[in-house]
Every structure is written in structure tokens, then in C-alpha cells.
Coordinates of N, CA and C and ligand atoms in Angstrom, one line a residue:
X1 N -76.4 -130.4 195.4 CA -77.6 -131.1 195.5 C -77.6 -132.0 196.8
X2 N -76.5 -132.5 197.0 CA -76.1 -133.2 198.3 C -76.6 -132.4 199.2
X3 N -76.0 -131.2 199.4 CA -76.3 -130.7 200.8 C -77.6 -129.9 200.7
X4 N -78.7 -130.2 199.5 CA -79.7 -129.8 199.8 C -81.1 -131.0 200.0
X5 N -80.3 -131.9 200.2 CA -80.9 -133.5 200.4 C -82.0 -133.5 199.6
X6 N -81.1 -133.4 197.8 CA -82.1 -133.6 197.0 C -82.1 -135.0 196.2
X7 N -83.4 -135.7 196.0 CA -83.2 -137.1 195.6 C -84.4 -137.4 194.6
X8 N -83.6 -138.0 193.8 CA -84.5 -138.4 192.5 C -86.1 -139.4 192.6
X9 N -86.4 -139.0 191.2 CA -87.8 -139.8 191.2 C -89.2 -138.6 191.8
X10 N -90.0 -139.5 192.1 CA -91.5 -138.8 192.1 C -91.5 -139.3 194.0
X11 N -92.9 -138.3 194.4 CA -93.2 -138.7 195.2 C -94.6 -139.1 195.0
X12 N -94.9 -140.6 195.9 CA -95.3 -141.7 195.9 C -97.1 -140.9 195.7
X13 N -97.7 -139.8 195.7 CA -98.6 -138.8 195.3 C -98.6 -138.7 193.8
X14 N -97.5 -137.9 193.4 CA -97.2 -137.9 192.1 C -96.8 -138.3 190.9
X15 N -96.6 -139.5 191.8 CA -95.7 -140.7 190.9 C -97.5 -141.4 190.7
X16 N -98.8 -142.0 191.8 CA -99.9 -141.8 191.2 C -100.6 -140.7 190.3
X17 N -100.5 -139.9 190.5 CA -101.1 -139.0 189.4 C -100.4 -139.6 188.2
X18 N -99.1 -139.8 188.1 CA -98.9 -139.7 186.0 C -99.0 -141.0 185.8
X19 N -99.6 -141.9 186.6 CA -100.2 -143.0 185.8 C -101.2 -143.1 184.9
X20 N -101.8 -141.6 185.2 CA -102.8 -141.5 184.5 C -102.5 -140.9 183.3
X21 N -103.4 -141.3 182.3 CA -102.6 -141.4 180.4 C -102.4 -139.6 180.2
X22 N -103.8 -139.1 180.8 CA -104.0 -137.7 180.2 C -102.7 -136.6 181.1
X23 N -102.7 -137.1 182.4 CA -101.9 -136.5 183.3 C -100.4 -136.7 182.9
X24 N -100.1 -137.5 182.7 CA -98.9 -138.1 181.7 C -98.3 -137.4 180.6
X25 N -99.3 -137.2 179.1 CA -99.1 -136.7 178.8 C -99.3 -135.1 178.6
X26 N -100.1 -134.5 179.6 CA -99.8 -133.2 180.0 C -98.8 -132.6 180.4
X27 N -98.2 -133.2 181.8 CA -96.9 -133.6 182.4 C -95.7 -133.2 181.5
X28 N -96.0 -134.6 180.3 CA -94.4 -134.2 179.3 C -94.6 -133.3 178.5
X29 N -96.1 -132.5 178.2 CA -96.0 -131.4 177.6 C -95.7 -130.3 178.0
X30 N -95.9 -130.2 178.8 CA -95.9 -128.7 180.3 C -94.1 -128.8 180.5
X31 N -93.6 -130.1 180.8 CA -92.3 -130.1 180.5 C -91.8 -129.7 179.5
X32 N -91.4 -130.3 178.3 CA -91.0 -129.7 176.9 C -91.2 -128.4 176.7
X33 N -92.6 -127.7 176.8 CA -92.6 -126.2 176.7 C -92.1 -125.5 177.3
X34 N -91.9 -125.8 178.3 CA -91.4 -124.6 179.4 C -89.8 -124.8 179.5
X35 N -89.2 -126.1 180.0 CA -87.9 -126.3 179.9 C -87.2 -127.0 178.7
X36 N -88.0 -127.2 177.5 CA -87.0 -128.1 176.6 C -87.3 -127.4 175.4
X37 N -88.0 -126.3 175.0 CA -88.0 -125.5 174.2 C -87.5 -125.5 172.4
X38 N -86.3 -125.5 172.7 CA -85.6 -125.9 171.6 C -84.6 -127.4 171.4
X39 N -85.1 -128.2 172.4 CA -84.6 -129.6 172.4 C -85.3 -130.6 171.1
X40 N -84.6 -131.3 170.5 CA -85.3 -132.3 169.6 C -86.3 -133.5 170.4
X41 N -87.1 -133.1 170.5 CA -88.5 -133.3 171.3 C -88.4 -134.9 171.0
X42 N -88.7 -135.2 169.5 CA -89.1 -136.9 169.3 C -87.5 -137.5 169.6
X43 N -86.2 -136.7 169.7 CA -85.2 -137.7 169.9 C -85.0 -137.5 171.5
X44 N -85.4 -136.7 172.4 CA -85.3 -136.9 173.7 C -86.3 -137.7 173.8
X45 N -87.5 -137.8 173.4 CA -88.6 -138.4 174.3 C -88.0 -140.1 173.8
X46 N -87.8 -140.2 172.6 CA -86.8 -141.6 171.9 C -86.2 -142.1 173.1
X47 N -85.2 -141.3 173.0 CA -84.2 -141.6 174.1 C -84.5 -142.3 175.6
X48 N -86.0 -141.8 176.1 CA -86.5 -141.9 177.4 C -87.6 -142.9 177.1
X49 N -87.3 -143.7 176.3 CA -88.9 -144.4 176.4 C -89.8 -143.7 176.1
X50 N -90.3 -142.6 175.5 CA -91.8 -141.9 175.4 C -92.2 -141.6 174.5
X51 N -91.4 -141.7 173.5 CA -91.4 -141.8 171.6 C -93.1 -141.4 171.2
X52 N -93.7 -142.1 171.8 CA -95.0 -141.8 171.5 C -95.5 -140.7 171.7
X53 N -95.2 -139.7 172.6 CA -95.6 -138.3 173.2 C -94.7 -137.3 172.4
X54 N -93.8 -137.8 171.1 CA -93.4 -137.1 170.3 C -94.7 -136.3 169.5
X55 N -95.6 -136.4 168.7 CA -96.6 -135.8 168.2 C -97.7 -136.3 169.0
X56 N -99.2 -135.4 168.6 CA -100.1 -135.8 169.0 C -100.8 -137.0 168.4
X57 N -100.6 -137.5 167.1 CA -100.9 -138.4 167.4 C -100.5 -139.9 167.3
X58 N -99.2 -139.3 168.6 CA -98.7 -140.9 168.8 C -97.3 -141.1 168.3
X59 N -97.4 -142.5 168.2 CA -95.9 -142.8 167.2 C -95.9 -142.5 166.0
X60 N -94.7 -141.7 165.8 CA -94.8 -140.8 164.6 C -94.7 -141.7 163.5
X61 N -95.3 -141.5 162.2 CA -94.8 -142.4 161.3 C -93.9 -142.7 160.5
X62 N -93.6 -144.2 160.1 CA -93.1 -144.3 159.6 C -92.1 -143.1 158.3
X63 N -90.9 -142.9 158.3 CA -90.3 -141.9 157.0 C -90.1 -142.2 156.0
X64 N -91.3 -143.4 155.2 CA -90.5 -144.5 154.4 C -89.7 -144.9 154.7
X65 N -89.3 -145.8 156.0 CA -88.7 -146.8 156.2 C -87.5 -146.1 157.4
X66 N -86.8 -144.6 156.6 CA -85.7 -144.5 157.7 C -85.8 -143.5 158.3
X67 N -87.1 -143.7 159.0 CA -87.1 -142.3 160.8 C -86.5 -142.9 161.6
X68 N -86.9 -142.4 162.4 CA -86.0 -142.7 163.3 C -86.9 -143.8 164.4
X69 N -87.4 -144.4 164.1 CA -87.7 -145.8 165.0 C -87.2 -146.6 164.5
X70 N -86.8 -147.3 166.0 CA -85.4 -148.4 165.5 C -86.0 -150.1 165.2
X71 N -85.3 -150.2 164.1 CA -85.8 -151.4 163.9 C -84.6 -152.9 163.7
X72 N -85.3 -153.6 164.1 CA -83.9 -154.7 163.9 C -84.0 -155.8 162.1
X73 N -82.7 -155.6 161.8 CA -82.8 -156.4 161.0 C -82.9 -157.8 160.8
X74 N -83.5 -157.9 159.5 CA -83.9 -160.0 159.7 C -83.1 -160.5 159.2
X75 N -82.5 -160.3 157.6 CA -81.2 -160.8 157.2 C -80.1 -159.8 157.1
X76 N -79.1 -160.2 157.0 CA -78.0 -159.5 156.8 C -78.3 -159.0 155.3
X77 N -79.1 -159.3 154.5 CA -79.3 -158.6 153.2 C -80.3 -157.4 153.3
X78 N -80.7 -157.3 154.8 CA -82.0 -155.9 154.7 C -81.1 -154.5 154.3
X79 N -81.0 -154.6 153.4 CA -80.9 -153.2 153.1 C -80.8 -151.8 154.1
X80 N -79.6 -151.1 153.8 CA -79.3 -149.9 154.9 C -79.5 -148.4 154.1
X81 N -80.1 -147.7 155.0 CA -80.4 -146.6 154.6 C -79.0 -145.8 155.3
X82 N -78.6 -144.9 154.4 CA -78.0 -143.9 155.1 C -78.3 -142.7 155.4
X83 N -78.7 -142.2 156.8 CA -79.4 -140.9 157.4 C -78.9 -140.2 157.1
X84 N -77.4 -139.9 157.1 CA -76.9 -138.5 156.3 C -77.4 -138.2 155.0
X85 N -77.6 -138.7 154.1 CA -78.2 -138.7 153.0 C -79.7 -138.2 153.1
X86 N -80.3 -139.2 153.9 CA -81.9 -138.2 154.1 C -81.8 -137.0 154.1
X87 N -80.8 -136.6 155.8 CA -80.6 -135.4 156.2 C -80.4 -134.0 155.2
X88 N -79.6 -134.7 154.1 CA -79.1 -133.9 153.1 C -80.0 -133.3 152.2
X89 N -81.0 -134.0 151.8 CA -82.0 -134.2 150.6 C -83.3 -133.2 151.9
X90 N -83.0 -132.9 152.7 CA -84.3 -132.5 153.9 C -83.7 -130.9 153.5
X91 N -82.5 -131.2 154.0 CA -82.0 -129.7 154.2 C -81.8 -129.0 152.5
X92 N -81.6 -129.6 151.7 CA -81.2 -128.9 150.1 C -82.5 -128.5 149.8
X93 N -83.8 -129.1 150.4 CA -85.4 -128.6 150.3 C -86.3 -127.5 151.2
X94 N -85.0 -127.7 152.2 CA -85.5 -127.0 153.3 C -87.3 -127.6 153.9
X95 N -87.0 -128.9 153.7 CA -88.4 -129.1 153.9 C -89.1 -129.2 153.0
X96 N -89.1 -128.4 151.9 CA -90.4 -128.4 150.8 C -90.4 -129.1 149.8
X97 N -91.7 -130.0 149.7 CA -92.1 -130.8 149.0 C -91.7 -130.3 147.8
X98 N -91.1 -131.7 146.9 CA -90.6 -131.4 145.4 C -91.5 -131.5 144.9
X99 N -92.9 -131.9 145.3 CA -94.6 -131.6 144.2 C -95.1 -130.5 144.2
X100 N -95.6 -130.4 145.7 CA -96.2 -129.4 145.9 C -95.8 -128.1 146.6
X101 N -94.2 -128.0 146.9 CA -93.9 -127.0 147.7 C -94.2 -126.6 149.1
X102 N -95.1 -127.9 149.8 CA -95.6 -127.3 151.3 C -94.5 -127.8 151.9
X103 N -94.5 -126.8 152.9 CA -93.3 -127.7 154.1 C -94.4 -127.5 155.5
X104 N -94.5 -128.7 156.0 CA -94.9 -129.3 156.7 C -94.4 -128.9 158.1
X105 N -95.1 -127.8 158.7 CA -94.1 -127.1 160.3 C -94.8 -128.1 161.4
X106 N -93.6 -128.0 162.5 CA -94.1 -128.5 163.4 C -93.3 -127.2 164.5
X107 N -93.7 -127.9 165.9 CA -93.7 -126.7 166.7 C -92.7 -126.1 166.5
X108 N -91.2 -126.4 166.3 CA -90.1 -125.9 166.5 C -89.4 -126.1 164.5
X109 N -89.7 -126.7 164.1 CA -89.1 -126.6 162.8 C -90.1 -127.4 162.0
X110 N -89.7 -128.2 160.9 CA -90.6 -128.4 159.6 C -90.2 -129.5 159.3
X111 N -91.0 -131.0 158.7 CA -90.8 -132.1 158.8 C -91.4 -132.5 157.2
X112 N -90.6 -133.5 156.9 CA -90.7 -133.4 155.2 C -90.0 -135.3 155.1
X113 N -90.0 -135.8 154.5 CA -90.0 -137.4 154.0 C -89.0 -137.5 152.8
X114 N -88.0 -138.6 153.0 CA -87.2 -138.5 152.0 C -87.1 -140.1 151.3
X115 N -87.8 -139.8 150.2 CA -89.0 -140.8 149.2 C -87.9 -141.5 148.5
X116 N -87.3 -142.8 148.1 CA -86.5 -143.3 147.5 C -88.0 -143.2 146.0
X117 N -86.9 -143.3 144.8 CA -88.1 -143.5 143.5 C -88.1 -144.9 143.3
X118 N -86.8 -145.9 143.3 CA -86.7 -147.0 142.9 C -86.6 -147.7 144.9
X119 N -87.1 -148.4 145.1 CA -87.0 -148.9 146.6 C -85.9 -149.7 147.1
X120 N -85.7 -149.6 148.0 CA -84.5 -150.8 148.3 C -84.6 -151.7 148.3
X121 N -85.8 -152.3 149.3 CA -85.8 -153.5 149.6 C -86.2 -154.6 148.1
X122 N -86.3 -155.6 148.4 CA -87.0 -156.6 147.3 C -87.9 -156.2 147.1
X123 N -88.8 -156.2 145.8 CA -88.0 -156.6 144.7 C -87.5 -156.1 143.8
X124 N -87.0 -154.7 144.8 CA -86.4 -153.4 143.9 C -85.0 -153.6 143.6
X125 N -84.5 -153.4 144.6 CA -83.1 -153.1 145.0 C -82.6 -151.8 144.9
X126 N -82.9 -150.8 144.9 CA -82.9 -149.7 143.9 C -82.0 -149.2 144.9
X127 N -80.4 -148.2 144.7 CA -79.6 -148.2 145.6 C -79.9 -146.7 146.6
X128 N -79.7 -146.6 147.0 CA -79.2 -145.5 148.5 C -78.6 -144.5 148.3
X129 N -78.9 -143.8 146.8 CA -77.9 -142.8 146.6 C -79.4 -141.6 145.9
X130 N -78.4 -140.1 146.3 CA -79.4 -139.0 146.2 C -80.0 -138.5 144.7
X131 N -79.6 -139.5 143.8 CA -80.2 -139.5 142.5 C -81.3 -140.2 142.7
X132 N -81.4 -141.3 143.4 CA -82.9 -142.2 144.0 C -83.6 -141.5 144.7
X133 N -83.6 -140.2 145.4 CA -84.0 -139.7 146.3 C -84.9 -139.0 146.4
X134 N -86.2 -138.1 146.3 CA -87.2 -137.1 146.7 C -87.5 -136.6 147.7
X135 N -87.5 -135.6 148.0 CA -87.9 -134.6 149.7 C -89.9 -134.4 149.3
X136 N -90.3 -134.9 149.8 CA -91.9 -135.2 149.7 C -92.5 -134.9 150.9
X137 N -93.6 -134.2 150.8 CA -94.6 -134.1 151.9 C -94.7 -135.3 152.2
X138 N -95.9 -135.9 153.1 CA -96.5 -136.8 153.8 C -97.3 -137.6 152.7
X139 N -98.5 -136.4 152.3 CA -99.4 -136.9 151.4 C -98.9 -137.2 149.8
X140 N -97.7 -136.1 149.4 CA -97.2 -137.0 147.8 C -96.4 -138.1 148.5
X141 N -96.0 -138.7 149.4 CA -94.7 -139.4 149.8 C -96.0 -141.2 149.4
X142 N -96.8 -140.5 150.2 CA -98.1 -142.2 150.3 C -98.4 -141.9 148.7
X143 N -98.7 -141.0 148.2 CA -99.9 -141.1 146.5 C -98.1 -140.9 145.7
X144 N -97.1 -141.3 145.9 CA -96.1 -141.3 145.1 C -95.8 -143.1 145.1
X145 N -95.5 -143.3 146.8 CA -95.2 -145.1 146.6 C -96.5 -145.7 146.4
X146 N -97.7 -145.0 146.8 CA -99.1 -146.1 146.4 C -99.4 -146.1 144.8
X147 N -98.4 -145.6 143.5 CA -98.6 -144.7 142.7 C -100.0 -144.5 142.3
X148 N -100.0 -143.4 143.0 CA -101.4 -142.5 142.5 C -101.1 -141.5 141.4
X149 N -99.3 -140.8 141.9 CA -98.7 -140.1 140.8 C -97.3 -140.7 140.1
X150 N -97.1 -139.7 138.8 CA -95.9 -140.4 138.8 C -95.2 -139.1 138.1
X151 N -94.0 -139.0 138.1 CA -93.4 -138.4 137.1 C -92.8 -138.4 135.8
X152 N -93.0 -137.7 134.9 CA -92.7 -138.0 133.5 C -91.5 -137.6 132.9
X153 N -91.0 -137.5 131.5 CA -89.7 -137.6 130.7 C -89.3 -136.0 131.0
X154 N -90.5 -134.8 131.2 CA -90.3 -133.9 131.3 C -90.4 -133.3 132.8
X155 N -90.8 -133.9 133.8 CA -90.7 -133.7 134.7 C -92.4 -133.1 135.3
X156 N -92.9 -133.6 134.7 CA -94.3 -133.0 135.1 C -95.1 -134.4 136.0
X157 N -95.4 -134.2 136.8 CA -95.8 -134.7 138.2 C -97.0 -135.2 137.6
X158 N -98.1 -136.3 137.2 CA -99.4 -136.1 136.6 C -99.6 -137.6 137.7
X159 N -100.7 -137.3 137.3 CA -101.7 -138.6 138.5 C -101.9 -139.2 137.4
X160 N -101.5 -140.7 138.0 CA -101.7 -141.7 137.6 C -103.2 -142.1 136.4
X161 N -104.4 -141.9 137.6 CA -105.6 -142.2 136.9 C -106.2 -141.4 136.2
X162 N -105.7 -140.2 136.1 CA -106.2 -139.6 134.6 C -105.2 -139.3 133.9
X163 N -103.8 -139.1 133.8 CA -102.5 -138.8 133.2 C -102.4 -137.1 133.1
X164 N -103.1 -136.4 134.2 CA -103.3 -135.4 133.8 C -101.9 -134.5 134.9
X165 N -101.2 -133.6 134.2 CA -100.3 -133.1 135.1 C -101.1 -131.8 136.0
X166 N -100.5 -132.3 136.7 CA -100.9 -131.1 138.5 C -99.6 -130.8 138.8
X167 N -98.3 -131.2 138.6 CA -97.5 -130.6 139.3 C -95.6 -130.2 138.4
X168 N -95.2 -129.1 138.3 CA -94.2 -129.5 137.7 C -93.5 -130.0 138.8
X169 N -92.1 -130.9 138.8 CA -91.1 -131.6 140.1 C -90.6 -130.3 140.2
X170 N -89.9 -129.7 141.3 CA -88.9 -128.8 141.6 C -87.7 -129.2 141.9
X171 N -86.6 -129.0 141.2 CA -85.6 -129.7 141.1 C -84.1 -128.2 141.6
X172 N -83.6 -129.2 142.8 CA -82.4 -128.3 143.3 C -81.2 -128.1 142.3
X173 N -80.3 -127.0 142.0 CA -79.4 -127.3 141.3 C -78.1 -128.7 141.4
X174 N -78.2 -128.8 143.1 CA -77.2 -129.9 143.7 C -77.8 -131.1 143.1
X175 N -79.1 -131.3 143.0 CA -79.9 -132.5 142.9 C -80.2 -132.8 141.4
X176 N -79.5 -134.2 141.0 CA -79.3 -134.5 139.7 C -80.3 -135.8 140.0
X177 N -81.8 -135.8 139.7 CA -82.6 -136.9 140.2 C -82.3 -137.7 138.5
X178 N -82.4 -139.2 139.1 CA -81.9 -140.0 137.4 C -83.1 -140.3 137.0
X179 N -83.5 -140.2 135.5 CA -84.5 -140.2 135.5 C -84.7 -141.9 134.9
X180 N -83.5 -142.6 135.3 CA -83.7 -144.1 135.3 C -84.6 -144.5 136.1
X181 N -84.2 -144.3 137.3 CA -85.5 -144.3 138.4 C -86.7 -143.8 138.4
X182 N -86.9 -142.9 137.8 CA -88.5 -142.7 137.4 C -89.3 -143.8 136.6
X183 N -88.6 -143.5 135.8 CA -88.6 -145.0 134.4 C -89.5 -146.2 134.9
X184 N -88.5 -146.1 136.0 CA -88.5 -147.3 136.8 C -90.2 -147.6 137.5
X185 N -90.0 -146.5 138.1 CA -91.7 -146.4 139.2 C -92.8 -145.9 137.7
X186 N -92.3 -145.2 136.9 CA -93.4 -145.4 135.7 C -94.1 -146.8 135.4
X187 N -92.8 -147.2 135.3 CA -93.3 -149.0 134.9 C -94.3 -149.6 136.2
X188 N -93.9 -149.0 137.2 CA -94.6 -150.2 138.3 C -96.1 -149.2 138.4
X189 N -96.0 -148.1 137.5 CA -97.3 -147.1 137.8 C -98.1 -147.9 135.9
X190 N -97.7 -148.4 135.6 CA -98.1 -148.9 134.3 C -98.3 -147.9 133.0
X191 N -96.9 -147.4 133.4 CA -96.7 -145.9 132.3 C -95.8 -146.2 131.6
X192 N -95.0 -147.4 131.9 CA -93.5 -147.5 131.0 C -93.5 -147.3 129.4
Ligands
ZN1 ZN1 -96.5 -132.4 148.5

């Protein structure tokens, strides 16, 4: 690269063009597809400052608390998520919602939320382990902690405001969900 007097950065032309928002993010899309292919798109663009040019629209959201945007803690009592554990509960689903079975594709693989039943923080406490855990689409992940649904003694998934079941849970053989913690969100769904 030396002796092709090659040197980093934009030229002062092109470095105007991607100030512009649409050119910008065209730019890092035209990049990603053509040369980053099979790269983890939202953890390079992370990495680079551009987090937001991970999906379209924007900063991706929240994964109940532990995606991967970084956040700083307030006390030393905030509660820690462990990612391998997500990871775990992602991959034993392969992605698919324990309600409804959708897995959720994105360009290169399939994105899925891993739903604590009892919560960490106050005024739960509810611990960090894969008995607390659910692999949930997007939409049961919000109508699960908003409780719109809940799960029952038998495992049947029913909505809240009519008590009517829509869904049986799908339960992995590795995954021993406790059904203390149901109990638990029953109660705060006003089912106890
Ligand atoms: Zn679902």
C-alpha cells in the first residue's frame, strides 16, 4: 500500500457527498452488501459508531434490556444479564417464538428476544437463570411484559382480557421453564 501511495479517509468531494443522511446511508448499504456479506452487520456498524444503520428502522430495539446497546450502570445493585445465556435460549429455539413459532428473518439470519418471566430489576428481582427465560418474537415479547398474555398451570398461552387460550408454550427438552415464575407474572397479570 506504501508503494502504491495509498492513504486513508475520503476525498474532500466525497467526504461532502456522505454528509448527506440518504447518501450516507446508501453508502453503508452498498458497502455491507457487496463486501460484508456475512459480517454481523449491527456489531460492526456498533463497533464503528453507526449502530443506527443496523436496521432500517434505526436503532434497533431494545432485547428486553440485554441487546446489545451499551448501557452504563447506576448502582452497583443494577442487575447483570448474562449474554451467554440469551445466546443459549436463541439457539435451543433456533429463533422461534415459544408462542407462536415465528422466527423473525433478517437479511442474513433470524432475530428472536430472550423474555425473562420474573424480571430482574426492582421490584422483581427475579434471577438470571434459563428457567426464568423465554425465546419470544418481538410482538409476544411486548403483549407478554405489557401482560396482554399469560401462561397457565398447563401451559396454554391465553390472553389476558378474555382468558381465552391462543397458544399452547413450546417447550425444548433442555428447557425446564419453572413454573414459579409464571405464577409469578400470573399474579402481576391478575390471574394468581
Ligand atoms: Zn410470537
Amino acid at each position: 500500500m506504501t508503494e502504491a501511495g495509498a492513504s486513508a479517509g475520503f476525498s474532500r468531494n466525497a467526504a461532502k457527498v456522505l454528509r448527506r443522511p440518504l447518501a450516507r446511508a446508501e453508502a453503508i448499504g452498498l458497502i455491507c452488501s457487496t463486501y460484508l456479506g456475512e459480517v454481523d452487520r449491527e456489531d460492526l456498524l456498533g463497533r464503528v459508531g453507526l449502530a443506527g444503520y443496523a436496521s432500517a428502522s434505526g436503532d434497533l430495539p431494545d432485547e428486553g434490556g440485554e441487546g446489545r446497546v451499551p448501557r452504563c450502570s447506576r448502582t452497583s445493585s443494577q442487575p447483570v444479564r448474562d449474554p451467554q445465556l440469551v445466546d443459549r435460549i436463541k439457539v435451543m429455539y433456533g429463533h422461534a417464538c415459544q408462542v407462536c413459532g415465528a422466527r423473525v428473518e433478517t437479511q442474513h439470519s433470524h432475530y428472536s428476544e430472550a423474555a425473562h418471566i420474573r424480571g430482574l430489576g426492582g421490584p422483581y428481582h427475579g434471577p438470571d437463570r434459563l428457567s426464568n427465560l423465554l425465546c419470544l418474537c418481538p410482538n409476544h415479547h411486548v403483549e407478554f411484559d405489557r401482560l396482554a398474555i399469560y401462561i397457565d398451570e398447563d401451559w396454554a398461552v391465553r390472553r389476558n382480557s378474555t382468558g381465552d387460550i391462543e397458544y399452547q408454550l413450546k417447550r425444548h427438552t433442555d428447557h425446564a421453564v419453572d413454573q414459579q415464575y409464571l405464577k409469578y407474572h400470573r399474579g402481576l397479570c391478575g390471574r394468581g
